[in-house]
């Protein structure tokens, strides 16, 4: 079906217009009737020249499927090669072939930008491994796999915003430069000016206080939740974790939400589950062919696993239960599971497998493991906080959240023990002036994409892999 942005109406009028109507490839492929005097712009994906006819496939990024162009051989020239940018004018007609709905009978082909096929690293009709195209971050979006990924990423972004807006959340833009270390782990990028003329003795802080790239927008969202009840943020976050593994990124996007007037960890978990299922269902329905490319060539059977997960309620277990399951496991772990120790990725993956390969909520973690803002459960010897992690098959942790400590004496006491009470007086003010029970969570967007598509390396779900090409450093 034609794009809602006027494509269908433009196509119906195009026969009477003196100038050619521009159509995107997706609009041309979705047309239901023939039309004259249209133009399509894009890049050549294949060229096949025969004695009596010239066939081209072109794509403009709007669809995984290419538009077939049928032309007279006289329109061929030596600049018309794989990778070249072209503008094709002609008539849109029904295709005689079953695999395609429409094709373009060319009357004119203009090469807008030629492409040297001998030095172009992508080759016609060749399925390049993700490891290969990762070497060319400035060109890899022209491969089918990465083009599909970016369309899926775009749809998932829109679905996340739609989910929150449909449920009454206010979108907040939280700061990227901040003086707060929300996670308390110290894995921050410190910001300094690059004034080379300044003497070392003159070195001062730009904001008169240390400034960092944000690791989370949560604390700022808590401010806004004190006025808007339900808020969310979706933006870049940064972690200076010294890891080059397939699981970690220095820069990634985080989906975060805060809910006021909630005293139940179950409420937070329900939003997490609903968000996952709604966004995933939307992506599967709106990008079926793009998702199929990943599920067919990169992660066979992942589609069936996702569809099964969408039909089942997520499992809930406590941290105590998780540790007991791990201790009784026949599997030997690199990190021995003990109460009071954080769960490692190998532990998380085992727990999901043990629970039937469906997502698992692990709740009520030890008090000393979690940041200062998580709510004290006041539960005796095994001191825990109302925290939750969502674990998914094959990946481990996808989301993390908690009830926030809204009681001023509890929060004040903990900040004093940590020696950071002076720096967080503003945070204590939130408890002094109209405090409510509240909670929230965060989800790593790239890790979500990595999971639903079955991609092994998280660097393959970002537009530009860092530190892989001098022009993108």
Short mmCIF file of C-alpha atoms in Angstrom, two decimals:
data_model
loop_
_atom_site.label_atom_id
_atom_site.label_comp_id
_atom_site.label_asym_id
_atom_site.label_seq_id
_atom_site.Cartn_x
_atom_site.Cartn_y
_atom_site.Cartn_z
CA UNK A 1 0.00 0.00 0.00
CA UNK A 2 1.27 3.46 -0.79
CA UNK A 3 2.82 5.65 1.90
CA UNK A 4 0.28 7.81 3.73
CA UNK A 5 2.29 10.96 3.01
CA UNK A 6 0.49 11.75 -0.22
CA UNK A 7 2.09 9.00 -2.32
CA UNK A 8 -1.19 7.37 -3.34
CA UNK A 9 -2.91 10.64 -4.15
CA UNK A 10 0.10 11.79 -6.14
CA UNK A 11 0.14 8.53 -8.09
CA UNK A 12 -3.54 8.83 -9.01
CA UNK A 13 -2.97 12.32 -10.38
CA UNK A 14 0.32 11.69 -12.11
CA UNK A 15 -1.14 10.86 -15.55
CA UNK A 16 -2.61 14.36 -15.86
CA UNK A 17 0.40 16.25 -14.53
CA UNK A 18 2.92 17.73 -16.95
CA UNK A 19 5.85 16.88 -14.69
CA UNK A 20 6.88 13.43 -13.47
CA UNK A 21 5.78 12.57 -9.95
CA UNK A 22 8.57 11.39 -7.68
CA UNK A 23 7.90 8.06 -5.98
CA UNK A 24 9.94 6.23 -3.40
CA UNK A 25 10.75 2.61 -4.14
CA UNK A 26 8.37 1.42 -1.42
CA UNK A 27 5.56 3.53 -2.91
CA UNK A 28 6.21 2.21 -6.41
CA UNK A 29 6.24 -1.39 -5.21
CA UNK A 30 3.02 -0.86 -3.27
CA UNK A 31 1.06 0.75 -6.11
CA UNK A 32 -2.09 -1.07 -7.24
CA UNK A 33 -2.41 0.42 -10.69
CA UNK A 34 -0.19 1.56 -13.53
CA UNK A 35 0.83 5.19 -13.92
CA UNK A 36 2.69 7.29 -16.45
CA UNK A 37 5.39 9.91 -16.02
CA UNK A 38 6.94 8.97 -12.70
CA UNK A 39 10.52 9.23 -11.53
CA UNK A 40 12.37 7.12 -9.01
CA UNK A 41 15.74 8.02 -7.50
CA UNK A 42 18.08 5.61 -5.79
CA UNK A 43 21.15 3.44 -6.10
CA UNK A 44 21.72 0.59 -8.54
CA UNK A 45 21.80 -2.81 -6.84
CA UNK A 46 22.21 -4.92 -9.98
CA UNK A 47 22.66 -4.49 -13.73
CA UNK A 48 21.83 -7.16 -16.30
CA UNK A 49 22.18 -6.31 -19.96
CA UNK A 50 20.70 -8.54 -22.66
CA UNK A 51 20.56 -8.15 -26.40
CA UNK A 52 17.04 -6.70 -26.48
CA UNK A 53 16.49 -5.44 -22.94
CA UNK A 54 18.35 -3.86 -20.01
CA UNK A 55 17.35 -4.81 -16.45
CA UNK A 56 18.23 -2.74 -13.39
CA UNK A 57 17.35 -3.14 -9.75
CA UNK A 58 17.37 0.09 -7.76
CA UNK A 59 16.77 0.89 -4.10
CA UNK A 60 16.49 4.10 -2.10
CA UNK A 61 16.51 2.62 1.41
CA UNK A 62 12.74 2.67 1.84
CA UNK A 63 12.34 -1.07 1.27
CA UNK A 64 14.31 -4.30 1.45
CA UNK A 65 12.83 -5.24 -1.93
CA UNK A 66 14.35 -3.58 -4.99
CA UNK A 67 12.37 -2.00 -7.82
CA UNK A 68 12.99 -3.60 -11.21
CA UNK A 69 13.63 -1.20 -14.07
CA UNK A 70 13.16 -2.43 -17.63
CA UNK A 71 14.87 -0.33 -20.31
CA UNK A 72 16.01 -0.31 -23.90
CA UNK A 73 19.72 -1.29 -24.20
CA UNK A 74 20.36 2.08 -25.84
CA UNK A 75 19.95 3.72 -22.41
CA UNK A 76 22.95 1.83 -21.03
CA UNK A 77 26.24 3.68 -20.56
CA UNK A 78 29.53 2.84 -18.87
CA UNK A 79 28.68 4.89 -15.74
CA UNK A 80 25.57 2.79 -15.14
CA UNK A 81 27.12 0.33 -12.69
CA UNK A 82 26.41 -1.34 -9.38
CA UNK A 83 26.44 1.32 -6.63
CA UNK A 84 25.85 4.30 -8.89
CA UNK A 85 23.18 6.87 -7.95
CA UNK A 86 20.51 7.25 -10.65
CA UNK A 87 17.28 9.00 -11.51
CA UNK A 88 14.92 6.96 -13.70
CA UNK A 89 11.89 8.40 -15.47
CA UNK A 90 9.24 6.30 -17.10
CA UNK A 91 5.97 4.45 -16.68
CA UNK A 92 4.98 2.32 -13.70
CA UNK A 93 3.33 -0.89 -14.95
CA UNK A 94 2.18 -4.23 -13.62
CA UNK A 95 4.98 -6.76 -13.62
CA UNK A 96 4.45 -10.09 -15.41
CA UNK A 97 6.56 -11.85 -12.78
CA UNK A 98 4.97 -13.36 -9.66
CA UNK A 99 7.73 -12.21 -7.30
CA UNK A 100 7.08 -8.51 -7.87
CA UNK A 101 4.00 -6.37 -8.11
CA UNK A 102 5.14 -3.45 -10.25
CA UNK A 103 8.09 -2.52 -12.43
CA UNK A 104 9.30 0.68 -14.05
CA UNK A 105 9.55 0.90 -17.84
CA UNK A 106 12.33 3.44 -18.26
CA UNK A 107 12.20 6.23 -20.81
CA UNK A 108 15.28 8.02 -19.45
CA UNK A 109 18.08 7.06 -17.04
CA UNK A 110 20.34 9.75 -15.60
CA UNK A 111 23.44 8.75 -13.63
CA UNK A 112 23.59 11.28 -10.81
CA UNK A 113 26.72 9.87 -9.18
CA UNK A 114 28.92 7.18 -10.74
CA UNK A 115 30.52 4.41 -8.66
CA UNK A 116 33.87 2.73 -9.34
CA UNK A 117 32.93 -0.92 -8.98
CA UNK A 118 36.58 -2.05 -8.89
CA UNK A 119 37.36 -0.16 -5.67
CA UNK A 120 33.86 -0.19 -4.12
CA UNK A 121 34.20 -2.68 -1.20
CA UNK A 122 30.63 -4.03 -1.56
CA UNK A 123 30.07 -6.40 -4.46
CA UNK A 124 26.93 -7.08 -6.48
CA UNK A 125 24.80 -10.06 -5.40
CA UNK A 126 27.24 -11.01 -2.63
CA UNK A 127 26.12 -11.55 0.97
CA UNK A 128 28.84 -9.89 3.01
CA UNK A 129 29.42 -11.13 6.59
CA UNK A 130 28.80 -8.61 9.36
CA UNK A 131 32.48 -8.82 10.31
CA UNK A 132 33.44 -7.70 6.80
CA UNK A 133 31.12 -4.70 6.50
CA UNK A 134 32.10 -3.57 10.00
CA UNK A 135 35.40 -2.50 8.42
CA UNK A 136 33.55 0.12 6.36
CA UNK A 137 31.31 2.05 8.79
CA UNK A 138 30.84 4.83 6.23
CA UNK A 139 29.53 2.40 3.59
CA UNK A 140 28.01 -0.53 5.44
CA UNK A 141 24.51 1.02 5.53
CA UNK A 142 24.37 0.26 1.78
CA UNK A 143 24.40 -3.48 2.49
CA UNK A 144 21.03 -5.22 2.75
CA UNK A 145 21.64 -6.41 6.31
CA UNK A 146 22.53 -3.03 7.78
CA UNK A 147 19.83 -1.26 5.77
CA UNK A 148 17.28 -3.67 7.25
CA UNK A 149 18.72 -3.12 10.71
CA UNK A 150 18.36 0.64 10.45
CA UNK A 151 14.76 0.42 9.23
CA UNK A 152 13.99 -1.90 12.17
CA UNK A 153 15.77 0.47 14.54
CA UNK A 154 13.70 3.37 13.22
CA UNK A 155 10.41 1.47 13.65
CA UNK A 156 11.37 0.30 17.14
CA UNK A 157 12.19 3.89 18.12
CA UNK A 158 8.79 5.07 16.91
CA UNK A 159 7.06 2.15 18.67
CA UNK A 160 8.70 3.02 22.00
CA UNK A 161 7.54 6.62 21.78
CA UNK A 162 4.05 5.49 20.76
CA UNK A 163 3.83 3.06 23.69
CA UNK A 164 4.64 5.70 26.28
CA UNK A 165 2.51 8.43 24.71
CA UNK A 166 -0.46 6.05 24.45
CA UNK A 167 -0.11 5.37 28.19
CA UNK A 168 0.03 9.01 29.27
CA UNK A 169 3.79 9.49 29.76
CA UNK A 170 5.47 12.85 29.19
CA UNK A 171 8.69 12.73 27.16
CA UNK A 172 11.60 14.48 28.90
CA UNK A 173 14.96 15.43 27.36
CA UNK A 174 17.45 14.78 30.17
CA UNK A 175 20.94 16.38 30.18
CA UNK A 176 23.85 14.71 28.41
CA UNK A 177 26.43 16.70 30.41
CA UNK A 178 25.97 16.23 34.14
CA UNK A 179 27.84 16.22 37.46
CA UNK A 180 25.90 13.18 38.74
CA UNK A 181 27.11 9.58 38.77
CA UNK A 182 23.71 7.89 38.87
CA UNK A 183 25.01 4.31 38.97
CA UNK A 184 27.76 4.99 41.50
CA UNK A 185 30.21 2.74 39.65
CA UNK A 186 32.58 5.52 38.60
CA UNK A 187 32.58 4.46 34.94
CA UNK A 188 32.18 7.98 33.54
CA UNK A 189 33.70 10.00 30.74
CA UNK A 190 35.16 13.18 32.26
CA UNK A 191 34.68 16.33 30.16
CA UNK A 192 37.52 18.83 29.80
CA UNK A 193 38.04 21.74 27.43
CA UNK A 194 40.68 21.47 24.71
CA UNK A 195 42.29 24.89 25.13
CA UNK A 196 45.86 23.99 24.23
CA UNK A 197 47.18 27.52 24.90
CA UNK A 198 46.31 27.31 28.57
CA UNK A 199 49.08 26.49 31.01
CA UNK A 200 48.62 23.39 33.18
CA UNK A 201 48.49 25.58 36.27
CA UNK A 202 45.52 27.43 34.78
CA UNK A 203 43.45 24.28 34.39
CA UNK A 204 39.94 24.85 35.72
CA UNK A 205 36.60 23.12 35.40
CA UNK A 206 34.46 24.57 32.62
CA UNK A 207 31.39 24.55 34.89
CA UNK A 208 33.46 25.11 38.07
CA UNK A 209 32.56 21.54 39.06
CA UNK A 210 33.57 18.21 37.50
CA UNK A 211 31.38 17.38 34.49
CA UNK A 212 30.73 14.00 32.89
CA UNK A 213 28.81 12.42 30.05
CA UNK A 214 25.64 10.97 31.52
CA UNK A 215 25.35 7.30 32.42
CA UNK A 216 21.61 7.59 33.02
CA UNK A 217 18.82 10.16 32.99
CA UNK A 218 17.08 8.56 35.96
CA UNK A 219 17.79 11.18 38.63
CA UNK A 220 16.60 13.95 36.33
CA UNK A 221 13.49 11.91 35.50
CA UNK A 222 12.74 11.62 39.22
CA UNK A 223 12.68 15.43 39.36
CA UNK A 224 10.10 15.52 36.57
CA UNK A 225 8.06 12.65 38.01
CA UNK A 226 7.42 14.94 40.97
CA UNK A 227 5.32 17.12 38.67
CA UNK A 228 4.11 14.93 35.79
CA UNK A 229 3.44 11.55 37.48
CA UNK A 230 4.58 9.39 34.51
CA UNK A 231 7.64 10.43 32.48
CA UNK A 232 10.12 8.79 30.12
CA UNK A 233 13.39 9.59 28.38
CA UNK A 234 15.01 8.02 25.33
CA UNK A 235 18.47 9.29 24.61
CA UNK A 236 22.23 8.63 24.51
CA UNK A 237 24.12 7.44 27.58
CA UNK A 238 27.81 6.70 28.07
CA UNK A 239 29.81 4.17 30.07
CA UNK A 240 33.60 4.29 30.37
CA UNK A 241 33.76 0.57 31.10
CA UNK A 242 37.08 -0.77 29.86
CA UNK A 243 35.58 -3.58 27.79
CA UNK A 244 35.81 -4.41 24.11
CA UNK A 245 33.47 -7.39 24.37
CA UNK A 246 30.56 -8.24 22.11
CA UNK A 247 28.16 -7.09 24.86
CA UNK A 248 29.36 -3.59 25.66
CA UNK A 249 29.24 -0.16 24.06
CA UNK A 250 30.78 3.09 25.21
CA UNK A 251 27.84 5.03 23.75
CA UNK A 252 24.33 3.62 23.57
CA UNK A 253 20.70 4.66 23.81
CA UNK A 254 18.69 4.11 26.95
CA UNK A 255 14.93 3.92 27.39
CA UNK A 256 14.03 5.08 30.92
CA UNK A 257 10.74 5.62 32.72
CA UNK A 258 9.64 6.86 36.14
CA UNK A 259 6.22 6.32 37.72
CA UNK A 260 4.94 8.29 40.72
CA UNK A 261 2.30 7.01 43.16
CA UNK A 262 3.32 3.37 42.91
CA UNK A 263 4.20 1.21 45.89
CA UNK A 264 4.47 -2.08 44.03
CA UNK A 265 7.43 -3.56 42.20
CA UNK A 266 4.80 -5.51 40.26
CA UNK A 267 3.62 -2.24 38.68
CA UNK A 268 7.12 -1.55 37.38
CA UNK A 269 7.50 -5.09 36.06
CA UNK A 270 4.16 -4.87 34.26
CA UNK A 271 5.26 -1.76 32.38
CA UNK A 272 8.55 -3.44 31.45
CA UNK A 273 6.75 -6.52 30.14
CA UNK A 274 4.13 -4.50 28.27
CA UNK A 275 6.81 -2.31 26.68
CA UNK A 276 8.80 -5.31 25.48
CA UNK A 277 5.80 -7.14 24.06
CA UNK A 278 4.17 -4.09 22.44
CA UNK A 279 7.34 -2.86 20.74
CA UNK A 280 8.36 -6.33 19.60
CA UNK A 281 4.91 -7.07 18.16
CA UNK A 282 4.98 -3.74 16.32
CA UNK A 283 8.41 -4.39 14.83
CA UNK A 284 7.44 -7.90 13.71
CA UNK A 285 4.27 -6.61 12.03
CA UNK A 286 5.71 -3.46 10.42
CA UNK A 287 9.09 -4.84 9.30
CA UNK A 288 8.35 -8.48 8.45
CA UNK A 289 10.80 -8.82 5.55
CA UNK A 290 13.59 -6.92 7.29
CA UNK A 291 13.23 -9.04 10.43
CA UNK A 292 13.02 -12.19 8.31
CA UNK A 293 16.42 -11.40 6.80
CA UNK A 294 18.00 -11.62 10.27
CA UNK A 295 15.98 -14.60 11.39
CA UNK A 296 16.77 -16.51 8.20
CA UNK A 297 20.44 -15.77 7.67
CA UNK A 298 21.78 -14.78 11.10
CA UNK A 299 19.56 -16.32 13.81
CA UNK A 300 17.45 -19.23 12.51
CA UNK A 301 14.45 -20.07 14.75
CA UNK A 302 14.63 -16.70 16.56
CA UNK A 303 11.25 -15.70 15.15
CA UNK A 304 9.59 -18.77 16.64
CA UNK A 305 11.23 -18.07 19.99
CA UNK A 306 9.97 -14.49 19.97
CA UNK A 307 6.45 -15.49 19.05
CA UNK A 308 6.45 -18.02 21.88
CA UNK A 309 7.69 -15.43 24.37
CA UNK A 310 5.01 -12.93 23.34
CA UNK A 311 2.34 -15.49 24.28
CA UNK A 312 3.66 -16.26 27.77
CA UNK A 313 3.77 -14.30 31.02
CA UNK A 314 7.28 -13.55 32.21
CA UNK A 315 8.52 -15.57 35.19
CA UNK A 316 9.24 -13.91 38.56
CA UNK A 317 11.80 -15.27 41.03
CA UNK A 318 13.60 -13.69 43.98
CA UNK A 319 17.35 -13.19 44.20
CA UNK A 320 17.36 -15.79 47.00
CA UNK A 321 15.66 -18.33 44.72
CA UNK A 322 18.05 -17.48 41.90
CA UNK A 323 21.11 -18.18 44.06
CA UNK A 324 19.67 -21.51 45.23
CA UNK A 325 18.93 -22.54 41.62
CA UNK A 326 22.49 -21.69 40.63
CA UNK A 327 24.02 -23.53 43.59
CA UNK A 328 22.08 -26.69 42.68
CA UNK A 329 22.95 -26.47 38.98
CA UNK A 330 24.93 -29.32 37.41
CA UNK A 331 26.74 -26.74 35.30
CA UNK A 332 30.14 -25.48 36.46
CA UNK A 333 30.32 -21.68 36.48
CA UNK A 334 33.41 -19.53 36.08
CA UNK A 335 32.09 -17.35 38.91
CA UNK A 336 30.85 -19.32 41.90
CA UNK A 337 27.29 -18.24 42.84
CA UNK A 338 27.11 -16.96 46.41
CA UNK A 339 24.52 -14.90 48.26
CA UNK A 340 25.64 -11.28 48.31
CA UNK A 341 27.47 -11.48 44.98
CA UNK A 342 26.16 -9.94 41.78
CA UNK A 343 24.78 -12.26 39.12
CA UNK A 344 27.14 -12.70 36.18
CA UNK A 345 26.05 -13.12 32.56
CA UNK A 346 26.61 -16.88 32.73
CA UNK A 347 24.31 -17.01 35.77
CA UNK A 348 21.63 -14.92 34.07
CA UNK A 349 21.61 -17.09 30.95
CA UNK A 350 21.35 -20.26 33.04
CA UNK A 351 18.42 -18.88 35.06
CA UNK A 352 16.48 -18.12 31.87
CA UNK A 353 17.21 -21.60 30.53
CA UNK A 354 16.17 -23.15 33.85
CA UNK A 355 12.85 -21.25 33.73
CA UNK A 356 11.92 -22.56 30.27
CA UNK A 357 13.63 -20.05 27.94
CA UNK A 358 11.17 -17.26 28.72
CA UNK A 359 12.14 -13.86 30.18
CA UNK A 360 12.68 -13.87 33.95
CA UNK A 361 12.29 -11.08 36.50
CA UNK A 362 14.75 -11.42 39.39
CA UNK A 363 13.65 -9.29 42.34
CA UNK A 364 14.86 -8.18 45.79
CA UNK A 365 18.64 -7.93 45.51
CA UNK A 366 21.05 -7.53 48.45
CA UNK A 367 21.13 -4.00 49.86
CA UNK A 368 24.89 -3.60 49.47
CA UNK A 369 24.83 -4.54 45.76
CA UNK A 370 22.59 -1.75 44.58
CA UNK A 371 22.78 2.08 44.31
CA UNK A 372 21.71 4.42 47.09
CA UNK A 373 18.33 5.33 45.58
CA UNK A 374 16.74 1.85 45.76
CA UNK A 375 14.08 1.27 48.41
CA UNK A 376 15.06 -0.61 51.55
CA UNK A 377 12.87 -3.70 52.05
CA UNK A 378 13.60 -3.74 55.83
CA UNK A 379 13.67 -7.51 55.74
CA UNK A 380 15.96 -8.54 58.56
CA UNK A 381 19.23 -10.47 58.30
CA UNK A 382 19.15 -10.82 54.50
CA UNK A 383 18.97 -7.10 53.92
CA UNK A 384 17.50 -6.45 50.44
CA UNK A 385 16.15 -3.64 48.29
CA UNK A 386 13.11 -3.57 46.00
CA UNK A 387 15.13 -3.96 42.80
CA UNK A 388 14.39 -5.94 39.64
CA UNK A 389 16.35 -7.13 36.62
CA UNK A 390 14.69 -8.54 33.51
CA UNK A 391 16.70 -11.40 32.00
CA UNK A 392 16.10 -12.65 28.44
CA UNK A 393 17.26 -15.84 26.68
CA UNK A 394 20.77 -15.86 25.28
CA UNK A 395 21.57 -12.31 26.40
CA UNK A 396 21.03 -11.99 30.13
CA UNK A 397 20.03 -8.65 31.64
CA UNK A 398 17.91 -6.44 29.38
CA UNK A 399 16.22 -4.08 31.87
CA UNK A 400 16.95 -2.95 35.38
CA UNK A 401 14.69 -1.07 37.76
CA UNK A 402 13.51 -0.56 41.32
CA UNK A 403 11.23 1.21 43.68
CA UNK A 404 12.99 4.43 44.71
CA UNK A 405 13.61 5.26 48.36
CA UNK A 406 11.02 7.96 49.00
CA UNK A 407 11.43 8.08 52.80
CA UNK A 408 13.65 11.01 53.77
CA UNK A 409 15.26 9.47 56.93
CA UNK A 410 16.23 6.27 55.11
CA UNK A 411 17.70 8.10 52.13
CA UNK A 412 19.45 10.71 54.26
CA UNK A 413 21.04 8.03 56.43
CA UNK A 414 22.38 6.11 53.44
CA UNK A 415 23.78 9.18 51.69
CA UNK A 416 25.59 10.17 54.91
CA UNK A 417 27.11 6.69 55.24
CA UNK A 418 28.34 6.97 51.64
CA UNK A 419 29.71 10.47 52.28
CA UNK A 420 27.73 12.10 49.46
CA UNK A 421 24.91 13.81 51.37
CA UNK A 422 26.17 17.33 50.57
CA UNK A 423 26.25 16.65 46.82
CA UNK A 424 22.70 15.31 46.84
CA UNK A 425 20.86 17.92 48.89
CA UNK A 426 18.71 18.66 45.84
CA UNK A 427 17.78 14.96 45.70
CA UNK A 428 16.80 15.04 49.36
CA UNK A 429 14.63 18.07 48.62
CA UNK A 430 12.50 15.84 46.38
CA UNK A 431 11.66 13.87 49.55
CA UNK A 432 11.04 16.99 51.64
CA UNK A 433 8.54 18.60 49.31
CA UNK A 434 5.63 16.40 48.27
CA UNK A 435 7.37 13.04 48.08
CA UNK A 436 5.40 10.07 46.72
CA UNK A 437 6.13 6.36 46.49
CA UNK A 438 7.62 5.90 43.03
CA UNK A 439 9.82 3.70 40.89
CA UNK A 440 11.23 3.23 37.43
CA UNK A 441 13.47 1.27 35.09
CA UNK A 442 15.89 1.51 32.20
CA UNK A 443 16.34 -0.63 29.09
CA UNK A 444 19.37 -0.62 26.80
CA UNK A 445 17.99 -0.05 23.30
CA UNK A 446 20.87 -1.69 21.42
CA UNK A 447 20.75 -4.74 23.66
CA UNK A 448 17.02 -4.99 22.95
CA UNK A 449 17.69 -4.94 19.20
CA UNK A 450 20.51 -7.43 19.62
CA UNK A 451 18.13 -9.82 21.35
CA UNK A 452 15.08 -9.65 19.07
CA UNK A 453 17.23 -9.98 15.92
CA UNK A 454 19.56 -12.64 17.30
CA UNK A 455 22.74 -10.67 16.54
CA UNK A 456 25.84 -11.96 18.31
CA UNK A 457 27.84 -8.71 18.42
CA UNK A 458 26.10 -5.63 19.83
CA UNK A 459 28.29 -3.41 17.62
CA UNK A 460 26.31 -4.68 14.63
CA UNK A 461 23.10 -2.95 15.77
CA UNK A 462 24.50 0.60 15.93
CA UNK A 463 24.70 2.92 12.90
CA UNK A 464 28.40 3.67 13.34
CA UNK A 465 30.76 1.25 15.12
CA UNK A 466 33.30 3.31 17.05
CA UNK A 467 37.05 3.37 16.48
CA UNK A 468 36.90 1.29 13.32
CA UNK A 469 37.76 3.88 10.65
CA UNK A 470 39.83 7.05 10.85
CA UNK A 471 37.16 9.26 9.22
CA UNK A 472 34.68 8.41 12.00
CA UNK A 473 36.88 8.74 15.08
#
